[in-house]
């Protein structure tokens, strides 16, 4: 793998990593609470899930899972149901998530950690992405598994950079959203987006 191909990978990878998705939406929403540990917990869970998917891709496990229509459908249905569940939770939270002084107990950090990990792991789009995206940048010369591992680790770092950007943006906007009405609107927008993502996941088809 030469530096030219790797540079192209970094640009493309950062663009993909920065694209808003279910986990990114949650990270941004939790960043508005002013409690930095909340979005960090989500980021940690997401990075763990991505590390597991990269490992599965390098070892060839992802290809085996995607080769099974049954396994793919199970992942798709679980992922869809979980995203819809999270969306409903955000709608019901009203201003609780974004209000540190709210009488409603906030979710523990470990719950946010596993929430992000489960959101990523149950989304078959993740496995499809790694199998379809990473090999495009593997050079014909050299160990392909080692190159996949390097690209996967690099993409996880790019995800960390992109997620950190959303956290920074959220913290900069904290005061702007520090009203019950703004909190309620933000929660409902996040919930609506998560429900829409869950419904769209039902339409994802396994590649032949």
N, CA, C and O of each residue as an XYZ file, in Angstrom:
832
protein
N       0.845     -1.193      0.000
C       0.000      0.000      0.000
C       0.882      1.245      0.000
O       1.694      1.435      0.905
N       0.720      2.096     -1.021
C       1.540      3.304     -1.069
C       0.803      4.469     -0.409
O      -0.380      4.377     -0.083
N       1.531      5.560     -0.223
C       0.980      6.714      0.488
C      -0.136      7.395     -0.305
O      -1.040      7.992      0.279
N      -0.073      7.306     -1.626
C      -1.116      7.922     -2.440
C      -2.466      7.251     -2.188
O      -3.478      7.917     -1.969
N      -2.456      5.899     -2.226
C      -3.693      5.165     -1.962
C      -4.157      5.362     -0.519
O      -5.352      5.468     -0.243
N      -3.198      5.407      0.380
C      -3.571      5.582      1.792
C      -4.175      6.964      2.021
O      -5.120      7.109      2.797
N      -3.629      7.984      1.346
C      -4.167      9.342      1.468
C      -5.599      9.403      0.949
O      -6.464     10.039      1.551
N      -5.834      8.738     -0.165
C      -7.193      8.673     -0.704
C      -8.134      7.977      0.267
O      -9.288      8.372      0.433
N      -7.619      6.934      0.905
C      -8.421      6.204      1.894
C      -8.782      7.112      3.066
O      -9.922      7.103      3.531
N      -7.822      7.891      3.543
C      -8.057      8.778      4.686
C      -9.141      9.806      4.348
O     -10.037     10.054      5.155
N      -9.060     10.396      3.167
C     -10.056     11.394      2.752
C     -11.438     10.754      2.647
O     -12.419     11.285      3.168
N     -11.507      9.609      1.968
C     -12.785      8.923      1.798
C     -13.321      8.416      3.135
O     -14.516      8.517      3.414
N     -12.425      7.869      3.956
C     -12.837      7.337      5.250
C     -13.356      8.401      6.184
O     -14.345      8.187      6.885
N     -12.693      9.561      6.203
C     -13.135     10.648      7.080
C     -14.487     11.189      6.626
O     -15.322     11.563      7.449
N     -14.693     11.227      5.324
C     -15.981     11.679      4.789
C     -17.103     10.749      5.229
O     -18.175     11.199      5.635
N     -16.846      9.450      5.143
C     -17.856      8.460      5.550
C     -18.068      8.512      7.069
O     -19.202      8.464      7.545
N     -16.973      8.611      7.817
C     -17.064      8.618      9.279
C     -17.834      9.836      9.795
O     -18.505      9.762     10.825
N     -17.731     10.964      9.069
C     -18.380     12.193      9.512
C     -19.850     12.258      9.120
O     -20.579     13.135      9.583
N     -20.288     11.331      8.268
C     -21.686     11.334      7.837
C     -22.598     11.006      9.015
O     -22.338     10.045      9.738
N     -23.663     11.786      9.224
C     -24.566     11.540     10.360
C     -25.227     10.166     10.280
O     -25.761      9.786      9.238
N     -25.188      9.438     11.371
C     -25.822      8.130     11.463
C     -26.458      7.998     12.831
O     -26.405      8.941     13.620
N     -27.058      6.859     13.139
C     -27.721      6.658     14.436
C     -26.826      6.954     15.638
O     -27.248      7.626     16.579
N     -25.597      6.454     15.606
C     -24.700      6.676     16.743
C     -24.258      8.136     16.834
O     -24.189      8.703     17.924
N     -23.963      8.731     15.698
C     -23.545     10.135     15.664
C     -24.644     11.032     16.212
O     -24.365     11.979     16.947
N     -25.896     10.739     15.859
C     -27.019     11.528     16.359
C     -27.087     11.478     17.881
O     -27.333     12.489     18.538
N     -26.864     10.286     18.429
C     -26.904     10.137     19.885
C     -25.728     10.856     20.541
O     -25.881     11.472     21.595
N     -24.558     10.776     19.916
C     -23.372     11.440     20.451
C     -23.602     12.949     20.510
O     -23.298     13.597     21.512
N     -24.140     13.494     19.427
C     -24.385     14.941     19.385
C     -25.419     15.350     20.426
O     -25.240     16.347     21.126
N     -26.510     14.574     20.530
C     -27.559     14.898     21.501
C     -27.026     14.859     22.929
O     -27.340     15.735     23.735
N     -26.223     13.850     23.240
C     -25.688     13.735     24.593
C     -24.617     14.799     24.866
O     -24.368     15.146     26.020
N     -23.989     15.313     23.812
C     -22.989     16.372     23.988
C     -23.630     17.652     24.494
O     -22.978     18.471     25.142
N     -24.915     17.818     24.194
C     -25.620     19.028     24.599
C     -25.939     19.048     26.091
O     -26.377     20.074     26.612
N     -25.728     17.935     26.783
C     -26.012     17.897     28.219
C     -24.984     18.670     29.031
O     -25.256     19.083     30.158
N     -23.787     18.866     28.450
C     -22.725     19.533     29.200
C     -21.882     18.547     29.993
O     -20.856     18.923     30.559
N     -22.311     17.274     30.039
C     -21.561     16.227     30.738
C     -20.735     15.475     29.705
O     -21.272     14.637     28.982
N     -19.452     15.756     29.623
C     -18.588     15.196     28.587
C     -18.516     13.675     28.653
O     -18.258     13.025     27.640
N     -18.741     13.101     29.832
C     -18.632     11.653     29.977
C     -19.749     10.909     29.246
O     -19.603      9.727     28.934
N     -20.846     11.579     28.973
C     -21.963     10.920     28.293
C     -21.639     10.649     26.822
O     -21.744      9.502     26.388
N     -21.252     11.656     26.043
C     -20.879     11.348     24.651
C     -19.625     10.476     24.555
O     -19.490      9.678     23.628
N     -18.711     10.632     25.515
C     -17.500      9.807     25.503
C     -17.862      8.336     25.698
O     -17.250      7.460     25.087
N     -18.845      8.065     26.536
C     -19.294      6.683     26.744
C     -19.851      6.098     25.456
O     -19.599      4.938     25.130
N     -20.611      6.907     24.724
C     -21.163      6.462     23.451
C     -20.052      6.209     22.430
O     -20.078      5.218     21.700
N     -19.080      7.118     22.392
C     -17.967      6.967     21.457
C     -17.186      5.694     21.760
O     -16.813      4.954     20.850
N     -16.941      5.445     23.039
C     -16.186      4.245     23.424
C     -16.917      2.975     22.983
O     -16.296      2.042     22.473
N     -18.223      2.944     23.180
C     -19.003      1.783     22.762
C     -18.991      1.601     21.260
O     -18.894      0.480     20.760
N     -19.092      2.712     20.540
C     -19.073      2.662     19.082
C     -17.724      2.181     18.553
O     -17.667      1.387     17.614
N     -16.641      2.665     19.158
C     -15.307      2.262     18.719
C     -15.055      0.784     18.990
O     -14.409      0.101     18.195
N     -15.566      0.294     20.114
C     -15.433     -1.136     20.412
C     -16.146     -1.962     19.351
O     -15.608     -2.953     18.858
N     -17.365     -1.547     19.003
C     -18.131     -2.269     17.993
C     -17.404     -2.260     16.648
O     -17.346     -3.277     15.957
N     -16.855     -1.108     16.287
C     -16.123     -1.014     15.020
C     -14.868     -1.883     15.034
O     -14.512     -2.492     14.025
N     -14.203     -1.935     16.189
C     -13.010     -2.780     16.304
C     -13.376     -4.246     16.120
O     -12.639     -4.998     15.483
N     -14.512     -4.655     16.675
C     -14.959     -6.043     16.526
C     -15.315     -6.350     15.069
O     -15.027     -7.436     14.566
N     -15.945     -5.380     14.400
C     -16.316     -5.597     13.002
C     -15.090     -5.629     12.096
O     -15.050     -6.390     11.129
N     -14.095     -4.810     12.404
C     -12.853     -4.835     11.633
C     -12.172     -6.191     11.811
O     -11.692     -6.789     10.848
N     -12.138     -6.659     13.042
C     -11.528     -7.965     13.322
C     -12.262     -9.071     12.575
O     -11.644     -9.981     12.022
N     -13.589     -8.980     12.566
C     -14.386     -9.987     11.862
C     -14.117     -9.943     10.363
O     -14.101    -10.978      9.697
N     -13.906     -8.743      9.837
C     -13.625     -8.598      8.407
C     -12.259     -9.174      8.057
O     -12.115     -9.883      7.061
N     -11.260     -8.866      8.878
C      -9.904     -9.361      8.635
C      -9.859    -10.885      8.713
O      -9.154    -11.532      7.938
N     -10.611    -11.451      9.648
C     -10.607    -12.905      9.834
C     -11.549    -13.627      8.878
O     -11.573    -14.857      8.831
N     -12.320    -12.862      8.123
C     -13.236    -13.477      7.168
C     -14.577    -13.869      7.749
O     -15.396    -14.480      7.064
N     -14.813    -13.521      9.017
C     -16.072    -13.898      9.662
C     -17.241    -13.121      9.077
O     -18.343    -13.651      8.932
N     -16.990    -11.845      8.738
C     -18.059    -11.009      8.186
C     -18.620    -11.611      6.907
O     -19.833    -11.631      6.700
N     -17.729    -12.100      6.053
C     -18.170    -12.689      4.789
C     -19.051    -13.907      5.031
O     -20.019    -14.140      4.308
N     -18.704    -14.684      6.059
C     -19.491    -15.875      6.387
C     -20.888    -15.476      6.860
O     -21.882    -16.093      6.474
N     -20.956    -14.444      7.693
C     -22.250    -13.977      8.210
C     -23.125    -13.446      7.076
O     -24.309    -13.767      6.982
N     -22.511    -12.622      6.214
C     -23.283    -12.029      5.123
C     -23.675    -13.050      4.066
O     -24.600    -12.820      3.286
N     -22.974    -14.173      4.040
C     -23.299    -15.223      3.068
C     -24.575    -15.963      3.465
O     -25.197    -16.629      2.638
N     -24.959    -15.839      4.737
C     -26.163    -16.506      5.232
C     -27.328    -15.518      5.250
O     -27.287    -14.508      5.951
N     -28.350    -15.819      4.483
C     -29.533    -14.951      4.443
C     -30.202    -14.899      5.818
O     -30.681    -13.850      6.248
N     -30.227    -16.051      6.500
C     -30.861    -16.104      7.818
C     -30.133    -15.224      8.820
O     -30.762    -14.453      9.544
N     -28.786    -15.338      8.865
C     -27.994    -14.526      9.792
C     -28.145    -13.043      9.474
O     -28.259    -12.210     10.373
N     -28.146    -12.729      8.191
C     -28.301    -11.337      7.773
C     -29.650    -10.792      8.214
O     -29.728     -9.686      8.748
N     -30.718    -11.564      7.995
C     -32.060    -11.117      8.367
C     -32.207    -10.938      9.875
O     -32.859    -10.002     10.337
N     -31.593    -11.846     10.641
C     -31.662    -11.727     12.106
C     -31.008    -10.433     12.564
O     -31.563     -9.702     13.384
N     -29.819    -10.155     12.026
C     -29.131     -8.904     12.357
C     -29.971     -7.698     11.958
O     -30.079     -6.727     12.706
N     -30.556     -7.771     10.786
C     -31.336     -6.651     10.254
C     -32.560     -6.371     11.121
O     -32.852     -5.216     11.427
N     -33.263     -7.407     11.512
C     -34.471     -7.237     12.324
C     -34.140     -6.758     13.734
O     -34.817     -5.885     14.275
N     -33.100     -7.334     14.321
C     -32.698     -6.899     15.666
C     -32.241     -5.445     15.630
O     -32.633     -4.646     16.479
N     -31.412     -5.105     14.646
C     -30.925     -3.736     14.520
C     -32.054     -2.746     14.302
O     -32.063     -1.667     14.895
N     -33.004     -3.108     13.453
C     -34.142     -2.232     13.187
C     -34.992     -2.023     14.436
O     -35.361     -0.896     14.765
N     -35.296     -3.111     15.123
C     -36.117     -3.030     16.336
C     -35.428     -2.189     17.409
O     -36.077     -1.417     18.115
N     -34.111     -2.344     17.525
C     -33.389     -1.605     18.558
C     -33.346     -0.112     18.248
O     -33.488      0.708     19.155
N     -33.154      0.252     16.986
C     -33.140      1.663     16.611
C     -34.511      2.306     16.846
O     -34.604      3.434     17.330
N     -35.562      1.579     16.499
C     -36.912      2.097     16.726
C     -37.169      2.254     18.220
O     -37.769      3.236     18.657
N     -36.711      1.277     18.998
C     -36.851      1.360     20.460
C     -36.135      2.598     21.013
O     -36.690      3.326     21.837
N     -34.895      2.831     20.553
C     -34.151      3.999     21.008
C     -34.857      5.290     20.600
O     -34.907      6.250     21.369
N     -35.403      5.303     19.382
C     -36.114      6.489     18.918
C     -37.308      6.809     19.797
O     -37.551      7.968     20.135
N     -38.052      5.776     20.166
C     -39.205      5.972     21.057
C     -38.745      6.482     22.419
O     -39.399      7.334     23.020
N     -37.620      5.961     22.903
C     -37.084      6.416     24.188
C     -36.735      7.896     24.139
O     -37.002      8.625     25.094
N     -36.147      8.345     23.046
C     -35.813      9.767     22.919
C     -37.070     10.629     22.882
O     -37.087     11.724     23.444
N     -38.109     10.147     22.232
C     -39.377     10.891     22.211
C     -39.965     10.985     23.617
O     -40.509     12.023     23.992
N     -39.860      9.927     24.383
C     -40.432      9.912     25.732
C     -39.595     10.706     26.734
O     -40.104     11.136     27.769
N     -38.303     10.901     26.426
C     -37.432     11.612     27.352
C     -37.779     13.087     27.458
O     -37.504     13.717     28.480
N     -38.378     13.643     26.421
C     -38.686     15.063     26.381
C     -37.427     15.865     26.625
O     -36.522     15.854     25.790
N     -37.344     16.570     27.760
C     -36.152     17.373     28.011
C     -35.179     16.716     28.956
O     -34.195     17.335     29.361
N     -35.435     15.464     29.319
C     -34.621     14.821     30.344
C     -33.167     14.642     29.932
O     -32.261     14.887     30.728
N     -32.939     14.219     28.701
C     -31.580     13.926     28.274
C     -30.711     15.165     28.277
O     -29.527     15.096     28.605
N     -31.290     16.296     27.913
C     -30.497     17.499     27.752
C     -30.570     18.438     28.946
O     -30.077     19.564     28.884
N     -31.172     17.988     30.015
C     -31.297     18.845     31.191
C     -30.620     18.216     32.388
O     -31.161     17.280     32.978
N     -29.433     18.714     32.768
C     -28.722     18.152     33.905
C     -29.516     18.236     35.196
O     -29.319     17.427     36.103
N     -30.427     19.228     35.288
C     -31.187     19.429     36.522
C     -32.527     18.697     36.491
O     -33.334     18.846     37.409
N     -32.767     17.921     35.461
C     -34.036     17.229     35.326
C     -34.215     16.201     36.427
O     -33.263     15.508     36.785
N     -35.449     16.089     36.983
C     -35.707     15.089     38.024
C     -35.681     13.670     37.474
O     -35.588     12.713     38.244
N     -35.762     13.518     36.150
C     -35.713     12.181     35.558
C     -34.283     11.679     35.550
O     -33.412     12.355     35.003
N     -34.001     10.519     36.135
C     -32.627      9.999     36.179
C     -32.048      9.804     34.784
O     -32.715      9.274     33.894
N     -30.812     10.232     34.600
C     -30.141     10.049     33.320
C     -29.608      8.622     33.236
O     -29.382      7.972     34.257
N     -29.412      8.150     32.026
C     -28.882      6.800     31.850
C     -27.455      6.722     32.365
O     -26.666      7.636     32.127
N     -27.106      5.640     33.071
C     -25.709      5.454     33.518
C     -24.776      5.405     32.320
O     -25.190      5.068     31.211
N     -23.515      5.744     32.552
C     -22.542      5.771     31.456
C     -22.380      4.397     30.814
O     -22.232      4.297     29.596
N     -22.406      3.344     31.618
C     -22.228      2.006     31.066
C     -23.393      1.634     30.147
O     -23.213      0.889     29.183
N     -24.594      2.156     30.447
C     -25.750      1.891     29.588
C     -25.549      2.565     28.232
O     -25.855      1.983     27.191
N     -25.036      3.787     28.252
C     -24.756      4.497     27.008
C     -23.678      3.772     26.202
O     -23.752      3.696     24.975
N     -22.677      3.240     26.907
C     -21.595      2.501     26.258
C     -22.147      1.302     25.485
O     -21.867      1.131     24.299
N     -22.933      0.480     26.175
C     -23.487     -0.718     25.531
C     -24.556     -0.347     24.505
O     -24.760     -1.074     23.533
N     -25.232      0.769     24.712
C     -26.238      1.233     23.761
C     -25.588      1.525     22.406
O     -26.099      1.115     21.365
N     -24.456      2.237     22.430
C     -23.751      2.562     21.191
C     -23.167      1.306     20.552
O     -23.218      1.138     19.334
N     -22.616      0.433     21.377
C     -22.023     -0.805     20.846
C     -23.082     -1.670     20.178
O     -22.858     -2.204     19.092
N     -24.228     -1.806     20.819
C     -25.300     -2.637     20.271
C     -25.882     -2.009     19.010
O     -26.224     -2.718     18.063
N     -25.997     -0.687     18.995
C     -26.507      0.004     17.804
C     -25.641     -0.298     16.597
O     -26.156     -0.530     15.503
N     -24.330     -0.297     16.785
C     -23.406     -0.551     15.677
C     -23.343     -2.022     15.302
O     -23.338     -2.363     14.119
N     -23.294     -2.892     16.296
C     -23.122     -4.322     16.031
C     -24.340     -4.967     15.377
O     -24.202     -5.934     14.628
N     -25.523     -4.442     15.651
C     -26.734     -5.045     15.097
C     -27.140     -4.413     13.768
O     -28.215     -4.695     13.239
N     -26.271     -3.556     13.237
C     -26.550     -2.924     11.953
C     -25.726     -3.627     10.870
O     -24.515     -3.417     10.794
N     -26.357     -4.459     10.028
C     -25.598     -5.195      9.010
C     -24.896     -4.281      8.008
O     -23.978     -4.711      7.309
N     -25.331     -3.014      7.937
C     -24.673     -2.070      7.031
C     -23.202     -1.916      7.397
O     -22.366     -1.650      6.533
N     -22.886     -2.086      8.688
C     -21.507     -1.953      9.128
C     -20.621     -3.021      8.510
O     -19.548     -2.723      7.984
N     -21.080     -4.276      8.576
C     -20.308     -5.373      7.992
C     -20.210     -5.221      6.477
O     -19.154     -5.456      5.888
N     -21.324     -4.826      5.852
C     -21.324     -4.622      4.402
C     -20.324     -3.539      4.029
O     -19.596     -3.659      3.044
N     -20.300     -2.470      4.839
C     -19.384     -1.351      4.564
C     -17.929     -1.807      4.625
O     -17.150     -1.529      3.713
N     -17.569     -2.499      5.685
C     -16.176     -2.915      5.843
C     -15.741     -3.873      4.735
O     -14.622     -3.777      4.230
N     -16.630     -4.799      4.357
C     -16.282     -5.753      3.313
C     -16.171     -5.075      1.948
O     -15.328     -5.447      1.133
N     -17.035     -4.070      1.701
C     -17.051     -3.410      0.403
C     -16.034     -2.278      0.296
O     -15.491     -2.029     -0.781
N     -15.776     -1.594      1.407
C     -14.956     -0.375      1.363
C     -13.463     -0.646      1.536
O     -12.655     -0.196      0.723
N     -13.097     -1.364      2.569
C     -11.681     -1.559      2.878
C     -10.886     -2.256      1.762
O      -9.795     -1.797      1.425
N     -11.401     -3.347      1.182
C     -10.611     -4.047      0.159
C     -10.246     -3.187     -1.050
O      -9.286     -3.496     -1.757
N     -10.995     -2.119     -1.297
C     -10.702     -1.260     -2.443
C      -9.331     -0.597     -2.334
O      -8.751     -0.184     -3.339
N      -8.818     -0.497     -1.110
C      -7.552      0.194     -0.888
C      -6.416     -0.771     -0.551
O      -5.335     -0.344     -0.146
N      -6.660     -2.060     -0.718
C      -5.625     -3.062     -0.483
C      -4.777     -3.219     -1.742
O      -5.301     -3.496     -2.821
N      -3.483     -3.044     -1.601
C      -2.573     -3.159     -2.747
C      -2.383     -4.626     -3.118
O      -2.427     -5.492     -2.245
N      -2.173     -4.916     -4.399
C      -1.972     -6.303     -4.829
C      -0.684     -6.914     -4.279
O      -0.546     -8.135     -4.201
N       0.257     -6.047     -3.898
C       1.525     -6.515     -3.328
C       1.478     -6.368     -1.810
O       1.138     -5.301     -1.300
N       1.815     -7.430     -1.092
C       1.811     -7.374      0.366
C       0.744     -8.270      0.955
O      -0.101     -8.811      0.242
N       0.795     -8.418      2.267
C      -0.152     -9.266      2.993
C      -1.513     -8.572      3.045
O      -1.623     -7.527      3.685
N      -2.551     -9.103      2.403
C      -3.864     -8.445      2.394
C      -4.495     -8.331      3.782
O      -5.145     -7.331      4.088
N      -4.307     -9.349      4.621
C      -4.883     -9.301      5.961
C      -4.249     -8.188      6.793
O      -4.939     -7.473      7.521
N      -2.916     -8.051      6.676
C      -2.227     -6.988      7.410
C      -2.704     -5.623      6.925
O      -2.931     -4.717      7.727
N      -2.856     -5.482      5.606
C      -3.324     -4.206      5.060
C      -4.743     -3.896      5.517
O      -5.061     -2.750      5.835
N      -5.597     -4.918      5.550
C      -6.972     -4.719      6.036
C      -6.971     -4.280      7.495
O      -7.755     -3.417      7.893
N      -6.084     -4.880      8.292
C      -5.983     -4.523      9.704
C      -5.553     -3.068      9.866
O      -6.099     -2.338     10.694
N      -4.564     -2.651      9.062
C      -4.082     -1.266      9.124
C      -5.182     -0.296      8.700
O      -5.404      0.725      9.351
N      -5.865     -0.621      7.609
C      -6.948      0.234      7.130
C      -8.090      0.294      8.145
O      -8.670      1.353      8.383
N      -8.401     -0.855      8.736
C      -9.466     -0.890      9.734
C      -9.129     -0.057     10.955
O      -9.964      0.697     11.455
N      -7.890     -0.199     11.438
C      -7.455      0.585     12.598
C      -7.456      2.077     12.262
O      -7.813      2.913     13.091
N      -7.056      2.389     11.043
C      -7.042      3.795     10.613
C      -8.457      4.349     10.559
O      -8.697      5.494     10.942
N      -9.393      3.536     10.083
C     -10.782      4.001      9.996
C     -11.366      4.229     11.390
O     -12.130      5.172     11.594
N     -11.018      3.384     12.333
C     -11.491      3.576     13.711
C     -10.968      4.902     14.260
O     -11.691      5.622     14.948
N      -9.701      5.224     13.953
C      -9.137      6.502     14.366
C      -9.878      7.659     13.704
O     -10.126      8.683     14.341
N     -10.233      7.502     12.435
C     -10.991      8.537     11.734
C     -12.371      8.719     12.361
O     -12.875      9.838     12.450
N     -12.977      7.617     12.794
C     -14.268      7.694     13.478
C     -14.134      8.478     14.789
O     -15.004      9.275     15.140
N     -13.043      8.240     15.494
C     -12.800      8.953     16.739
C     -12.675     10.455     16.482
O     -13.223     11.269     17.225
N     -11.957     10.807     15.434
C     -11.785     12.220     15.077
C     -13.128     12.859     14.716
O     -13.455     13.951     15.182
N     -13.902     12.158     13.876
C     -15.197     12.689     13.448
C     -16.156     12.822     14.628
O     -16.833     13.841     14.768
N     -16.217     11.794     15.477
C     -17.111     11.830     16.639
C     -16.710     12.947     17.602
O     -17.566     13.613     18.184
N     -15.412     13.142     17.761
C     -14.923     14.213     18.634
C     -15.358     15.576     18.108
O     -15.632     16.493     18.881
N     -15.418     15.698     16.787
C     -15.883     16.947     16.183
C     -17.331     17.226     16.540
O     -17.700     18.370     16.806
N     -18.153     16.185     16.547
C     -19.558     16.353     16.917
C     -19.694     16.707     18.397
O     -20.556     17.499     18.780
N     -18.836     16.113     19.219
C     -18.859     16.439     20.650
C     -18.492     17.910     20.858
O     -19.137     18.614     21.634
N     -17.461     18.360     20.165
C     -17.034     19.755     20.277
C     -18.139     20.694     19.819
O     -18.398     21.712     20.461
N     -18.792     20.357     18.710
C     -19.887     21.191     18.209
C     -21.038     21.221     19.202
O     -21.638     22.269     19.441
N     -21.345     20.047     19.785
C     -22.422     19.988     20.763
C     -22.138     20.819     21.991
O     -23.029     21.498     22.502
N     -20.905     20.776     22.475
C     -20.543     21.554     23.663
C     -20.576     23.058     23.370
O     -20.891     23.859     24.249
N     -20.253     23.429     22.145
C     -20.300     24.844     21.776
C     -21.738     25.351     21.694
O     -22.000     26.541     21.867
N     -22.667     24.428     21.427
C     -24.074     24.813     21.282
C     -24.890     24.554     22.549
O     -26.106     24.747     22.554
N     -24.232     24.120     23.614
C     -24.938     23.749     24.848
C     -25.832     24.876     25.366
O     -26.996     24.646     25.696
N     -25.293     26.083     25.437
C     -26.078     27.202     25.959
C     -27.282     27.510     25.085
O     -28.346     27.874     25.585
N     -27.109     27.361     23.778
C     -28.192     27.653     22.847
C     -29.364     26.697     23.057
O     -30.521     27.068     22.859
N     -29.054     25.455     23.463
C     -30.090     24.442     23.627
C     -30.507     24.259     25.085
O     -31.238     23.324     25.411
N     -30.050     25.139     25.948
C     -30.311     24.985     27.390
C     -31.673     25.530     27.800
O     -31.776     26.257     28.789
N     -32.719     25.188     27.054
C     -34.087     25.540     27.409
C     -34.941     24.296     27.258
O     -34.646     23.455     26.409
N     -35.983     24.154     28.050
C     -36.839     22.965     27.957
C     -37.390     22.747     26.547
O     -37.443     21.612     26.072
N     -37.796     23.819     25.881
C     -38.363     23.685     24.535
C     -37.306     23.180     23.547
O     -37.574     22.285     22.746
N     -36.114     23.757     23.611
C     -35.037     23.335     22.706
C     -34.640     21.885     22.976
O     -34.353     21.128     22.049
N     -34.627     21.507     24.260
C     -34.282     20.134     24.623
C     -35.308     19.155     24.072
O     -34.969     18.093     23.550
N     -36.582     19.546     24.204
C     -37.658     18.672     23.741
C     -37.591     18.512     22.221
O     -37.748     17.404     21.707
N     -37.361     19.604     21.505
C     -37.277     19.549     20.046
C     -36.094     18.691     19.608
O     -36.217     17.871     18.699
N     -34.945     18.886     20.262
C     -33.744     18.117     19.907
C     -33.956     16.635     20.147
O     -33.582     15.810     19.314
N     -34.550     16.292     21.273
C     -34.816     14.884     21.575
C     -35.757     14.265     20.553
O     -35.557     13.129     20.123
N     -36.788     15.019     20.164
C     -37.761     14.467     19.229
C     -37.187     14.359     17.820
O     -37.517     13.426     17.089
N     -36.344     15.289     17.440
C     -35.678     15.188     16.144
C     -34.746     13.970     16.121
O     -34.697     13.228     15.140
N     -34.008     13.782     17.225
C     -33.123     12.622     17.323
C     -33.933     11.334     17.299
O     -33.574     10.381     16.608
N     -35.026     11.310     18.055
C     -35.883     10.125     18.092
C     -36.480      9.808     16.737
O     -36.526      8.648     16.329
N     -36.942     10.847     16.033
C     -37.524     10.654     14.704
C     -36.490     10.090     13.729
O     -36.785      9.193     12.940
N     -35.265     10.636     13.800
C     -34.190     10.170     12.911
C     -33.833      8.710     13.200
O     -33.577      7.940     12.275
N     -33.817      8.330     14.477
C     -33.496      6.950     14.844
C     -34.588      5.988     14.376
O     -34.295      4.893     13.894
N     -35.845      6.402     14.522
C     -36.955      5.564     14.070
C     -36.896      5.402     12.549
O     -37.107      4.309     12.023
N     -36.606      6.503     11.852
C     -36.494      6.451     10.391
C     -35.349      5.531      9.966
O     -35.467      4.782      8.996
N     -34.233      5.598     10.713
C     -33.088      4.728     10.405
C     -33.465      3.267     10.633
O     -33.073      2.389      9.863
N     -34.230      3.013     11.696
C     -34.668      1.648     11.978
C     -35.580      1.106     10.890
O     -35.456     -0.050     10.487
N     -36.491      1.936     10.417
C     -37.401      1.512      9.353
C     -36.648      1.301      8.041
O     -36.944      0.369      7.292
N     -35.675      2.171      7.766
C     -34.914      2.033      6.522
C     -34.062      0.764      6.525
O     -33.763      0.196      5.474
N     -33.678      0.332      7.729
C     -32.847     -0.867      7.845
C     -33.632     -2.108      7.389
O     -33.042     -3.095      6.949
N     -34.952     -2.048      7.499
C     -35.783     -3.170      7.076
C     -35.719     -3.383      5.566
O     -36.040     -4.458      5.061
N     -35.295     -2.332      4.855
C     -35.255     -2.422      3.387
C     -33.878     -2.831      2.868
O     -33.695     -3.037      1.668
N     -32.916     -2.947      3.779
C     -31.567     -3.325      3.357
C     -31.568     -4.774      2.886
O     -32.110     -5.657      3.551
N     -30.961     -5.000      1.746
C     -30.902     -6.342      1.181
C     -29.464     -6.855      1.171
O     -28.513     -6.091      1.004
N     -29.334     -8.150      1.352
C     -28.004     -8.772      1.297
C     -27.532     -8.820     -0.140
O     -28.278     -9.185     -1.049
N     -26.264     -8.439     -0.328
C     -25.709     -8.479     -1.686
C     -25.596     -9.925     -2.144
O     -25.269    -10.818     -1.362
N     -25.863    -10.129     -3.381
C     -25.790    -11.495     -3.916
C     -24.364    -11.959     -4.026
O     -24.113    -13.085     -4.457
